[in-house]
Amino acid sequence: MNDSYMQNLFAERIGGKNYGKSTAIYKFEKIKRAKRAALAAHPGAEIFDLGVGEPDEMAFPEVVAKLDEEARRPENRGYADNGDSVLKEAAARYLDRVCGVKGINPETEVLHSIGSKAALSILPAALVNPGDYVLMTTPGYPVFGTHSKYYGGLVHQLPLLEQNGFLPDLESIPKDVLARSKVLVLNYPNNPTGASATPEFFARVVAFAKANRLIVLHDAAYAALVFEGKPLSFLATPGAKDVGVELHSTSKSFNMTGWRCGFVAGNELLVRAYGDVKDNSDSGQFLAIQHAAAYCLDHPEITEKIAAKYSRRMTGLVNVLQKCGFKAVKPKGSFFLYVKAPLAATSGKGARLEFKNAEEVSQWLITEKLISTVPWDDAGSYLRFSVTFAAKGQDDEERVLDEIGKRLGEVRFEF
Ligand SMILES: Cc1ncc(COP(=O)(O)O)c(C=O)c1O
């Protein structure tokens, strides 16, 4: 078929004339295809999906009831634009009560987002000029970097290595890159490593940002999902508000991925700039959803219940994987367990298979064991297991974990 004239009109940032012609298959598509093939090869068999990056359950009934009530109010029906004060005030209370962040001004230092992904796609427009560097951690959630590149920005990747507790080595940034850098993006508890930051690390980040005139964006999508103690907010660090903002989301902490609601809080000027671009990008999240999200922020015990479930599942999964030889260590938060990928596997029948990388392991696990994980080969080869696998109650959860143990127990792994 001849190309339509349209083929020549795409922007270079999405491939220009070659847009849509690539035959490369990306990681998540490969996983999907392998799952489909495994099911076709084993009709009726149960696949355990530990690859999903979102909660397995619905929002709590009281939150759904709040949405129902708010959706019926005529005054909530229209464009929300940059929002009313309900979510802003709840966010400031939440930061104070749950994270110990004092003195956030709800009117000037908080603004809602249609989820953190949307905020991460909006913020580059406010900050990145062509040729500016942004500092991102790898492996990681790439959205801010992708949009920065759309604006002509450059991404410098900071590897998250086990020997550094999966915290970036800020001293490793080449001087010329640092001189042209504007933004440092962090995410703790981290996707995919499950690692948590420390107050000391955040204090170093604030000092580093001030010394090098950097803006810090802390993506706190998993911040509230902690297995012990209180959530650690970057904004609780002295001086943090001088250098950055933090992005919170109801997606993971309140089982509300589809609802699309979160907030950006911190430095007033940055919040204002985010609001100015946002105002030109969307017309705000439905006020009924914002008000239901505000209800959540005033009920952090919901998150505590969700985190307790993940903590229990995580303990079970760590035990199962340890018994099979994986060096699994329970993280302090999130729902991700990040473990070194094996180099080889010998099955019960004696066949030994070597793996080049985590992607090969992940494909093999789906095909041979019907266990889905997400491979990461960006900084070492690791598998990400998520404890958001489907299970109906605690007994079923134990059954799933036992079955995973049986399937993996038939194999001798080499690391
Ligand atoms: C690190 C990280 N940030 C942001 C998001 C997106 O969150 P939201 O649903 O609030 O857009 C995700 C979702 O997977 C994530 O893992």
PDB file of C-alpha atoms in Angstrom, residues 164 204 296 354:
ATOM      1  CA  ASN A 164      23.868   1.788  46.928  1.00  0.00           C
ATOM      2  CA  ARG A 204      21.639  15.299  50.878  1.00  0.00           C
ATOM      3  CA  CYS A 296      -9.658   9.343  51.293  1.00  0.00           C
ATOM      4  CA  GLU A 354      21.128 -20.488  30.492  1.00  0.00           C
TER       5      GLU A 354
END
